[in-house]
mmCIF file of C-alpha atoms and ligand atoms in Angstrom:
data_model
loop_
_atom_site.group_PDB
_atom_site.id
_atom_site.type_symbol
_atom_site.label_atom_id
_atom_site.label_comp_id
_atom_site.label_asym_id
_atom_site.label_seq_id
_atom_site.Cartn_x
_atom_site.Cartn_y
_atom_site.Cartn_z
ATOM 1 C CA MET A 1 -31.705 3.480 -13.540
ATOM 2 C CA GLU A 2 -29.940 2.002 -10.523
ATOM 3 C CA PHE A 3 -26.267 2.729 -10.025
ATOM 4 C CA ILE A 4 -23.334 2.026 -7.726
ATOM 5 C CA ALA A 5 -20.612 4.555 -6.900
ATOM 6 C CA GLY A 6 -17.048 3.223 -6.895
ATOM 7 C CA VAL A 7 -14.618 5.538 -5.103
ATOM 8 C CA ASN A 8 -10.844 5.527 -4.804
ATOM 9 C CA ILE A 9 -9.241 7.865 -2.272
ATOM 10 C CA GLY A 10 -5.639 8.665 -3.144
ATOM 11 C CA GLY A 11 -3.161 10.968 -1.462
ATOM 12 C CA THR A 12 -3.587 13.688 -4.086
ATOM 13 C CA GLU A 13 -6.717 12.716 -5.985
ATOM 14 C CA ILE A 14 -10.075 11.104 -5.364
ATOM 15 C CA LYS A 15 -11.822 9.324 -8.198
ATOM 16 C CA VAL A 16 -15.550 8.683 -8.138
ATOM 17 C CA GLY A 17 -17.091 6.410 -10.770
ATOM 18 C CA LYS A 18 -20.743 5.878 -11.598
ATOM 19 C CA PHE A 19 -21.435 2.260 -12.533
ATOM 20 C CA SER A 20 -24.555 0.531 -13.766
ATOM 21 C CA ASP A 21 -24.560 -3.249 -14.210
ATOM 22 C CA GLY A 22 -20.787 -3.267 -13.867
ATOM 23 C CA LYS A 23 -20.307 -0.681 -16.607
ATOM 24 C CA LEU A 24 -18.503 2.577 -15.935
ATOM 25 C CA LEU A 25 -20.741 5.409 -17.128
ATOM 26 C CA SER A 26 -18.955 8.507 -15.905
ATOM 27 C CA THR A 27 -16.271 9.645 -13.484
ATOM 28 C CA LYS A 28 -15.435 12.653 -11.384
ATOM 29 C CA VAL A 29 -11.947 13.476 -10.133
ATOM 30 C CA LEU A 30 -11.499 15.627 -7.034
ATOM 31 C CA LYS A 31 -8.435 16.982 -5.308
ATOM 32 C CA THR A 32 -7.838 15.275 -1.951
ATOM 33 C CA ASP A 33 -8.295 17.921 0.713
ATOM 34 C CA ILE A 34 -5.936 16.750 3.459
ATOM 35 C CA SER A 35 -6.344 19.929 5.521
ATOM 36 C CA ASN A 36 -7.853 19.522 8.981
ATOM 37 C CA TYR A 37 -6.916 15.829 9.189
ATOM 38 C CA GLY A 38 -8.828 15.129 5.994
ATOM 39 C CA SER A 39 -12.127 16.016 7.633
ATOM 40 C CA ASN A 40 -13.661 17.384 4.400
ATOM 41 C CA ILE A 41 -12.898 14.327 2.310
ATOM 42 C CA MET A 42 -16.101 12.411 2.912
ATOM 43 C CA ASN A 43 -18.322 15.450 2.339
ATOM 44 C CA ASP A 44 -16.503 16.114 -0.938
ATOM 45 C CA ILE A 45 -17.166 12.516 -1.961
ATOM 46 C CA PHE A 46 -20.840 12.687 -0.965
ATOM 47 C CA MET A 47 -21.264 15.847 -3.053
ATOM 48 C CA ALA A 48 -19.602 14.210 -6.046
ATOM 49 C CA ILE A 49 -21.870 11.170 -5.736
ATOM 50 C CA ASP A 50 -24.948 13.394 -5.520
ATOM 51 C CA GLU A 51 -23.855 15.298 -8.618
ATOM 52 C CA LEU A 52 -23.289 12.067 -10.534
ATOM 53 C CA SER A 53 -26.728 10.768 -9.467
ATOM 54 C CA GLU A 54 -28.841 13.002 -11.699
ATOM 55 C CA GLN A 55 -32.210 11.212 -11.924
ATOM 56 C CA ASP A 56 -30.788 7.793 -11.121
ATOM 57 C CA THR A 57 -31.060 5.719 -7.952
ATOM 58 C CA LEU A 58 -28.001 5.055 -5.842
ATOM 59 C CA ILE A 59 -28.022 1.455 -4.562
ATOM 60 C CA GLY A 60 -24.426 0.962 -3.454
ATOM 61 C CA ILE A 61 -21.182 2.708 -2.536
ATOM 62 C CA GLY A 62 -17.744 1.112 -2.495
ATOM 63 C CA ILE A 63 -14.728 3.048 -1.244
ATOM 64 C CA GLY A 64 -11.023 2.186 -1.476
ATOM 65 C CA VAL A 65 -8.980 3.809 1.297
ATOM 66 C CA PRO A 66 -5.176 4.216 1.435
ATOM 67 C CA GLY A 67 -4.703 2.398 4.740
ATOM 68 C CA PRO A 68 -5.515 -0.851 6.529
ATOM 69 C CA VAL A 69 -9.196 -1.783 6.694
ATOM 70 C CA THR A 70 -10.983 -4.644 8.433
ATOM 71 C CA ASN A 71 -14.707 -5.306 8.131
ATOM 72 C CA GLY A 72 -15.445 -1.817 6.869
ATOM 73 C CA PHE A 73 -13.509 -0.174 9.682
ATOM 74 C CA VAL A 74 -10.551 2.013 8.687
ATOM 75 C CA LEU A 75 -7.649 1.504 11.083
ATOM 76 C CA GLY A 76 -5.851 4.665 9.940
ATOM 77 C CA ALA A 77 -4.768 6.378 6.720
ATOM 78 C CA GLN A 78 -1.785 8.568 7.507
ATOM 79 C CA ASN A 79 -1.279 10.254 4.150
ATOM 80 C CA ILE A 80 -4.805 11.682 4.160
ATOM 81 C CA GLY A 81 -4.720 12.547 7.860
ATOM 82 C CA TRP A 82 -7.171 9.925 9.097
ATOM 83 C CA GLU A 83 -7.046 8.062 12.370
ATOM 84 C CA LYS A 84 -9.297 5.112 13.203
ATOM 85 C CA VAL A 85 -12.761 5.660 11.745
ATOM 86 C CA ASP A 86 -15.907 3.605 11.303
ATOM 87 C CA LEU A 87 -16.340 4.633 7.684
ATOM 88 C CA THR A 88 -19.171 2.207 7.004
ATOM 89 C CA LYS A 89 -21.212 3.916 9.720
ATOM 90 C CA LYS A 90 -20.352 7.356 8.343
ATOM 91 C CA VAL A 91 -21.485 6.466 4.825
ATOM 92 C CA THR A 92 -24.552 4.579 6.039
ATOM 93 C CA SER A 93 -25.751 7.512 8.118
ATOM 94 C CA ARG A 94 -25.687 9.684 5.004
ATOM 95 C CA TYR A 95 -27.202 7.024 2.704
ATOM 96 C CA PRO A 96 -29.244 4.729 4.987
ATOM 97 C CA HIS A 97 -30.658 2.361 2.363
ATOM 98 C CA VAL A 98 -27.566 1.765 0.333
ATOM 99 C CA LYS A 99 -25.094 -1.163 0.340
ATOM 100 C CA VAL A 100 -21.706 0.039 1.605
ATOM 101 C CA ALA A 101 -18.313 -1.610 1.099
ATOM 102 C CA ILE A 102 -15.112 -0.122 2.527
ATOM 103 C CA LEU A 103 -11.783 -1.692 1.621
ATOM 104 C CA ASN A 104 -8.087 -0.994 1.330
ATOM 105 C CA ASP A 105 -7.143 0.659 -1.992
ATOM 106 C CA ALA A 106 -4.668 -2.005 -3.117
ATOM 107 C CA ASN A 107 -7.212 -4.684 -2.257
ATOM 108 C CA ALA A 108 -9.810 -2.776 -4.257
ATOM 109 C CA ALA A 109 -7.498 -2.644 -7.278
ATOM 110 C CA THR A 110 -6.909 -6.401 -7.013
ATOM 111 C CA PHE A 111 -10.638 -7.031 -6.817
ATOM 112 C CA GLY A 112 -11.131 -4.773 -9.846
ATOM 113 C CA GLU A 113 -8.623 -6.677 -11.982
ATOM 114 C CA LEU A 114 -10.159 -9.964 -10.841
ATOM 115 C CA ALA A 115 -13.737 -9.063 -11.669
ATOM 116 C CA TYR A 116 -13.371 -6.708 -14.640
ATOM 117 C CA GLY A 117 -9.767 -6.675 -15.799
ATOM 118 C CA SER A 118 -6.877 -8.967 -16.673
ATOM 119 C CA ALA A 119 -7.765 -11.701 -14.179
ATOM 120 C CA LYS A 120 -11.407 -12.120 -15.209
ATOM 121 C CA GLY A 121 -12.348 -15.767 -14.825
ATOM 122 C CA TYR A 122 -9.779 -16.509 -12.117
ATOM 123 C CA HIS A 123 -10.660 -16.953 -8.459
ATOM 124 C CA SER A 124 -7.363 -16.867 -6.558
ATOM 125 C CA VAL A 125 -4.987 -14.064 -7.454
ATOM 126 C CA VAL A 126 -2.281 -11.872 -6.036
ATOM 127 C CA MET A 127 -1.663 -8.435 -7.459
ATOM 128 C CA LEU A 128 1.543 -6.474 -7.057
ATOM 129 C CA THR A 129 1.254 -2.747 -7.637
ATOM 130 C CA LEU A 130 4.648 -1.507 -8.731
ATOM 131 C CA GLY A 131 4.543 2.262 -8.346
ATOM 132 C CA THR A 132 6.375 4.720 -6.102
ATOM 133 C CA GLY A 133 6.234 1.862 -3.606
ATOM 134 C CA VAL A 134 5.155 -1.749 -3.940
ATOM 135 C CA GLY A 135 1.660 -2.589 -2.738
ATOM 136 C CA GLY A 136 -0.479 -5.622 -3.175
ATOM 137 C CA GLY A 137 -3.688 -7.477 -2.628
ATOM 138 C CA ILE A 138 -4.741 -11.091 -2.263
ATOM 139 C CA VAL A 139 -7.996 -12.706 -3.317
ATOM 140 C CA MET A 140 -8.465 -16.403 -2.541
ATOM 141 C CA ASN A 141 -11.536 -18.234 -3.847
ATOM 142 C CA ASP A 142 -13.129 -14.887 -4.708
ATOM 143 C CA GLN A 143 -12.692 -13.685 -1.119
ATOM 144 C CA LEU A 144 -10.537 -10.689 -0.334
ATOM 145 C CA LEU A 145 -7.966 -11.430 2.339
ATOM 146 C CA GLU A 146 -7.818 -8.543 4.825
ATOM 147 C CA GLY A 147 -5.835 -10.154 7.615
ATOM 148 C CA ALA A 148 -6.112 -9.696 11.371
ATOM 149 C CA SER A 149 -5.100 -6.043 11.238
ATOM 150 C CA GLY A 150 -6.046 -5.156 7.679
ATOM 151 C CA SER A 151 -2.569 -5.643 6.304
ATOM 152 C CA ALA A 152 -2.742 -8.871 4.309
ATOM 153 C CA GLY A 153 -1.144 -8.443 0.899
ATOM 154 C CA GLU A 154 1.505 -5.928 1.970
ATOM 155 C CA VAL A 155 3.961 -7.745 -0.256
ATOM 156 C CA GLY A 156 6.261 -4.743 -0.621
ATOM 157 C CA HIS A 157 7.924 -5.528 2.673
ATOM 158 C CA ILE A 158 9.029 -9.074 1.994
ATOM 159 C CA ARG A 159 12.763 -9.224 2.664
ATOM 160 C CA VAL A 160 14.583 -9.985 -0.572
ATOM 161 C CA LYS A 161 18.139 -8.855 0.172
ATOM 162 C CA GLU A 162 20.310 -9.946 3.097
ATOM 163 C CA ASP A 163 23.742 -8.475 2.452
ATOM 164 C CA ASN A 164 24.116 -4.716 2.486
ATOM 165 C CA PRO A 165 20.344 -4.167 2.274
ATOM 166 C CA ARG A 166 18.694 -0.807 1.642
ATOM 167 C CA HIS A 167 16.841 0.842 4.480
ATOM 168 C CA CYS A 168 13.091 0.888 3.839
ATOM 169 C CA THR A 169 10.638 3.655 4.768
ATOM 170 C CA CYS A 170 8.852 1.063 6.941
ATOM 171 C CA GLY A 171 11.884 0.823 9.224
ATOM 172 C CA LEU A 172 13.035 -2.599 8.023
ATOM 173 C CA PHE A 173 15.913 -3.445 5.668
ATOM 174 C CA GLY A 174 16.063 -5.141 2.270
ATOM 175 C CA CYS A 175 12.330 -4.875 1.509
ATOM 176 C CA LEU A 176 11.134 -5.768 -2.017
ATOM 177 C CA GLU A 177 9.779 -2.222 -2.346
ATOM 178 C CA GLN A 178 13.335 -0.863 -2.183
ATOM 179 C CA TYR A 179 14.287 -2.763 -5.364
ATOM 180 C CA ALA A 180 11.135 -3.327 -7.417
ATOM 181 C CA SER A 181 9.384 0.042 -7.148
ATOM 182 C CA ALA A 182 9.990 2.881 -9.625
ATOM 183 C CA THR A 183 12.006 4.605 -6.902
ATOM 184 C CA GLY A 184 14.040 1.466 -6.300
ATOM 185 C CA VAL A 185 14.816 0.984 -9.994
ATOM 186 C CA VAL A 186 16.113 4.540 -10.289
ATOM 187 C CA LYS A 187 18.192 4.043 -7.133
ATOM 188 C CA THR A 188 19.770 0.923 -8.635
ATOM 189 C CA ALA A 189 20.431 2.825 -11.869
ATOM 190 C CA TYR A 190 22.262 5.567 -9.951
ATOM 191 C CA GLU A 191 24.379 2.889 -8.235
ATOM 192 C CA LEU A 192 25.315 0.992 -11.374
ATOM 193 C CA ARG A 193 25.867 3.882 -13.766
ATOM 194 C CA LYS A 194 28.836 5.395 -11.935
ATOM 195 C CA GLU A 195 31.578 6.459 -14.344
ATOM 196 C CA LYS A 196 30.345 4.094 -16.966
ATOM 197 C CA ASP A 197 29.474 4.638 -20.586
ATOM 198 C CA THR A 198 25.700 4.408 -20.400
ATOM 199 C CA ARG A 199 22.592 6.297 -21.415
ATOM 200 C CA LEU A 200 21.680 6.330 -17.737
ATOM 201 C CA ASN A 201 24.096 9.195 -17.128
ATOM 202 C CA LYS A 202 21.503 11.946 -17.225
ATOM 203 C CA HIS A 203 19.716 14.066 -14.672
ATOM 204 C CA ASN A 204 16.281 13.244 -13.283
ATOM 205 C CA LEU A 205 16.292 9.712 -14.563
ATOM 206 C CA THR A 206 12.906 7.935 -14.541
ATOM 207 C CA CYS A 207 12.101 4.265 -14.164
ATOM 208 C CA LYS A 208 10.450 4.289 -17.589
ATOM 209 C CA GLU A 209 13.680 5.537 -19.159
ATOM 210 C CA VAL A 210 15.676 2.759 -17.521
ATOM 211 C CA PHE A 211 13.351 0.172 -19.093
ATOM 212 C CA ASP A 212 13.326 1.990 -22.440
ATOM 213 C CA PHE A 213 17.142 2.201 -22.549
ATOM 214 C CA ALA A 214 17.417 -1.460 -21.552
ATOM 215 C CA GLN A 215 15.145 -2.508 -24.403
ATOM 216 C CA ALA A 216 17.120 -0.293 -26.761
ATOM 217 C CA GLY A 217 20.276 -2.220 -25.858
ATOM 218 C CA ASP A 218 21.984 -0.099 -23.186
ATOM 219 C CA GLU A 219 24.048 -2.593 -21.189
ATOM 220 C CA ILE A 220 24.004 -0.917 -17.786
ATOM 221 C CA SER A 221 20.245 -0.365 -18.057
ATOM 222 C CA GLN A 222 19.878 -4.063 -18.782
ATOM 223 C CA MET A 223 21.844 -4.846 -15.627
ATOM 224 C CA VAL A 224 19.442 -2.671 -13.646
ATOM 225 C CA VAL A 225 16.444 -4.501 -15.107
ATOM 226 C CA GLU A 226 18.048 -7.903 -14.429
ATOM 227 C CA GLN A 227 18.630 -6.965 -10.817
ATOM 228 C CA MET A 228 15.107 -5.613 -10.404
ATOM 229 C CA THR A 229 13.486 -8.700 -11.943
ATOM 230 C CA ASP A 230 15.682 -11.029 -9.827
ATOM 231 C CA TYR A 231 14.298 -9.475 -6.657
ATOM 232 C CA LEU A 232 10.757 -9.258 -7.979
ATOM 233 C CA ALA A 233 10.773 -12.921 -9.033
ATOM 234 C CA SER A 234 12.183 -13.867 -5.638
ATOM 235 C CA GLY A 235 9.378 -11.968 -3.875
ATOM 236 C CA CYS A 236 6.783 -13.581 -6.145
ATOM 237 C CA ALA A 237 8.192 -17.053 -5.400
ATOM 238 C CA THR A 238 7.848 -16.408 -1.666
ATOM 239 C CA ILE A 239 4.250 -15.308 -2.146
ATOM 240 C CA ALA A 240 3.338 -18.240 -4.409
ATOM 241 C CA ASN A 241 4.985 -20.771 -2.094
ATOM 242 C CA ILE A 242 2.737 -19.617 0.725
ATOM 243 C CA ILE A 243 -0.623 -18.962 -0.912
ATOM 244 C CA ASN A 244 -0.449 -20.764 -4.257
ATOM 245 C CA PRO A 245 -2.525 -18.367 -6.385
ATOM 246 C CA GLU A 246 -3.613 -19.151 -9.965
ATOM 247 C CA VAL A 247 -2.105 -15.918 -11.228
ATOM 248 C CA ILE A 248 0.108 -13.075 -10.138
ATOM 249 C CA ILE A 249 -0.936 -9.752 -11.643
ATOM 250 C CA LEU A 250 1.709 -7.103 -12.222
ATOM 251 C CA GLY A 251 0.178 -3.625 -12.020
ATOM 252 C CA GLY A 252 1.148 -0.037 -11.266
ATOM 253 C CA GLY A 253 3.199 2.398 -13.334
ATOM 254 C CA VAL A 254 6.287 0.163 -13.591
ATOM 255 C CA SER A 255 4.194 -2.599 -15.188
ATOM 256 C CA LYS A 256 3.844 -0.379 -18.265
ATOM 257 C CA ALA A 257 7.187 -1.930 -19.251
ATOM 258 C CA GLY A 258 4.784 -4.645 -20.381
ATOM 259 C CA GLU A 259 5.741 -8.009 -21.824
ATOM 260 C CA TYR A 260 9.461 -7.239 -21.458
ATOM 261 C CA LEU A 261 9.019 -7.131 -17.675
ATOM 262 C CA ARG A 262 6.391 -9.868 -17.426
ATOM 263 C CA ALA A 263 8.364 -12.444 -19.390
ATOM 264 C CA LYS A 264 11.539 -11.887 -17.354
ATOM 265 C CA VAL A 265 9.767 -12.217 -14.008
ATOM 266 C CA ALA A 266 7.816 -15.278 -15.140
ATOM 267 C CA SER A 267 10.922 -17.111 -16.310
ATOM 268 C CA LYS A 268 13.061 -16.220 -13.276
ATOM 269 C CA PHE A 269 10.171 -17.279 -11.023
ATOM 270 C CA GLN A 270 10.427 -20.805 -12.446
ATOM 271 C CA LYS A 271 13.912 -21.183 -10.974
ATOM 272 C CA LEU A 272 13.005 -19.801 -7.558
ATOM 273 C CA CYS A 273 9.600 -21.229 -6.659
ATOM 274 C CA PHE A 274 8.632 -24.500 -5.014
ATOM 275 C CA TYR A 275 8.000 -27.095 -7.754
ATOM 276 C CA ALA A 276 4.321 -27.486 -6.897
ATOM 277 C CA VAL A 277 3.521 -23.834 -7.699
ATOM 278 C CA LYS A 278 5.356 -23.691 -11.038
ATOM 279 C CA ASP A 279 2.077 -23.332 -12.943
ATOM 280 C CA THR A 280 1.455 -19.882 -11.445
ATOM 281 C CA LYS A 281 0.757 -17.532 -14.360
ATOM 282 C CA PHE A 282 1.985 -13.961 -14.637
ATOM 283 C CA ILE A 283 -0.261 -11.387 -16.261
ATOM 284 C CA LEU A 284 -0.254 -7.614 -16.695
ATOM 285 C CA ALA A 285 -2.981 -5.454 -15.172
ATOM 286 C CA THR A 286 -5.273 -3.860 -17.737
ATOM 287 C CA LEU A 287 -7.490 -1.403 -15.851
ATOM 288 C CA GLY A 288 -4.728 1.074 -14.978
ATOM 289 C CA ASN A 289 -5.878 3.818 -12.619
ATOM 290 C CA ASP A 290 -9.475 2.644 -12.823
ATOM 291 C CA ALA A 291 -8.801 -0.700 -11.107
ATOM 292 C CA GLY A 292 -9.560 0.818 -7.693
ATOM 293 C CA ILE A 293 -12.983 2.205 -8.561
ATOM 294 C CA TYR A 294 -13.948 -1.006 -10.364
ATOM 295 C CA GLY A 295 -12.948 -3.072 -7.339
ATOM 296 C CA ALA A 296 -14.700 -0.803 -4.844
ATOM 297 C CA MET A 297 -17.852 -0.954 -6.971
ATOM 298 C CA HIS A 298 -17.546 -4.740 -7.253
ATOM 299 C CA ALA A 299 -17.240 -5.114 -3.478
ATOM 300 C CA ALA A 300 -20.464 -3.122 -2.997
ATOM 301 C CA ARG A 301 -22.181 -5.001 -5.804
ATOM 302 C CA MET A 302 -21.370 -8.362 -4.186
ATOM 303 C CA LEU A 303 -23.055 -7.441 -0.872
HETATM 304 ZN ZN1 LIG B 401 9.713 -2.067 4.116
#
């Protein structure tokens, strides 16, 4: 049997999936060894692929990398210790007769949702990954948009707040990520809960709790969610006004708030977007943590 390996390199974990005909057969999860500037990572991945091979024939490898990528060339991936590296060459020298696709991890996840997940059947989509930060990917007419320096789809750094904006880890102020990520939601909750009668007055508050409390009727939690969805809808309107996708996919841990979140963003978007992009649909991602390996596999499969 012929198979393709879909790989997602994360800051703490690496996932390797074995796919045949687009179906996920088995996976292997490795710890990301960031020692020595991440120099063991690729060997660890190669070993995992070889173990997954068994008697089957490897015909393709797709890898999602946590950093900017253009044309198979990684421009850097700080959180795993990598500088510029020609990853395509590295993989090809180990597996000379195999199709190799290297892409950014958020782009891979977008590709995965497009080809195998919630956005199946669409051709032009934007995905927002609402996790610890806010990432994203853009596919137009089935083509992944990488941008001149591999940073297309970095929607987390759209400026959504002008007055008294939060400082972002990127160095800018008022970035969407500061308000629509899990971290941002908790920050807003800490701001709004002060000396008020709310269920938010507990230690180690999580973003999930804020959404749960809001749905259970806690007023301050609802204010937090309203604020978050205002900014998120504003960011989505900016994106849609520029690239006019068919759908915007909401993914990442925060999107587990589900229909409650989706419906709010979709309706607020209507009041903020340019009239000609009002038909933009909002959908929830369905592949969860597997979106990246599906997308990496798909990219290799399409070569
Ligand atoms: Zn930023």
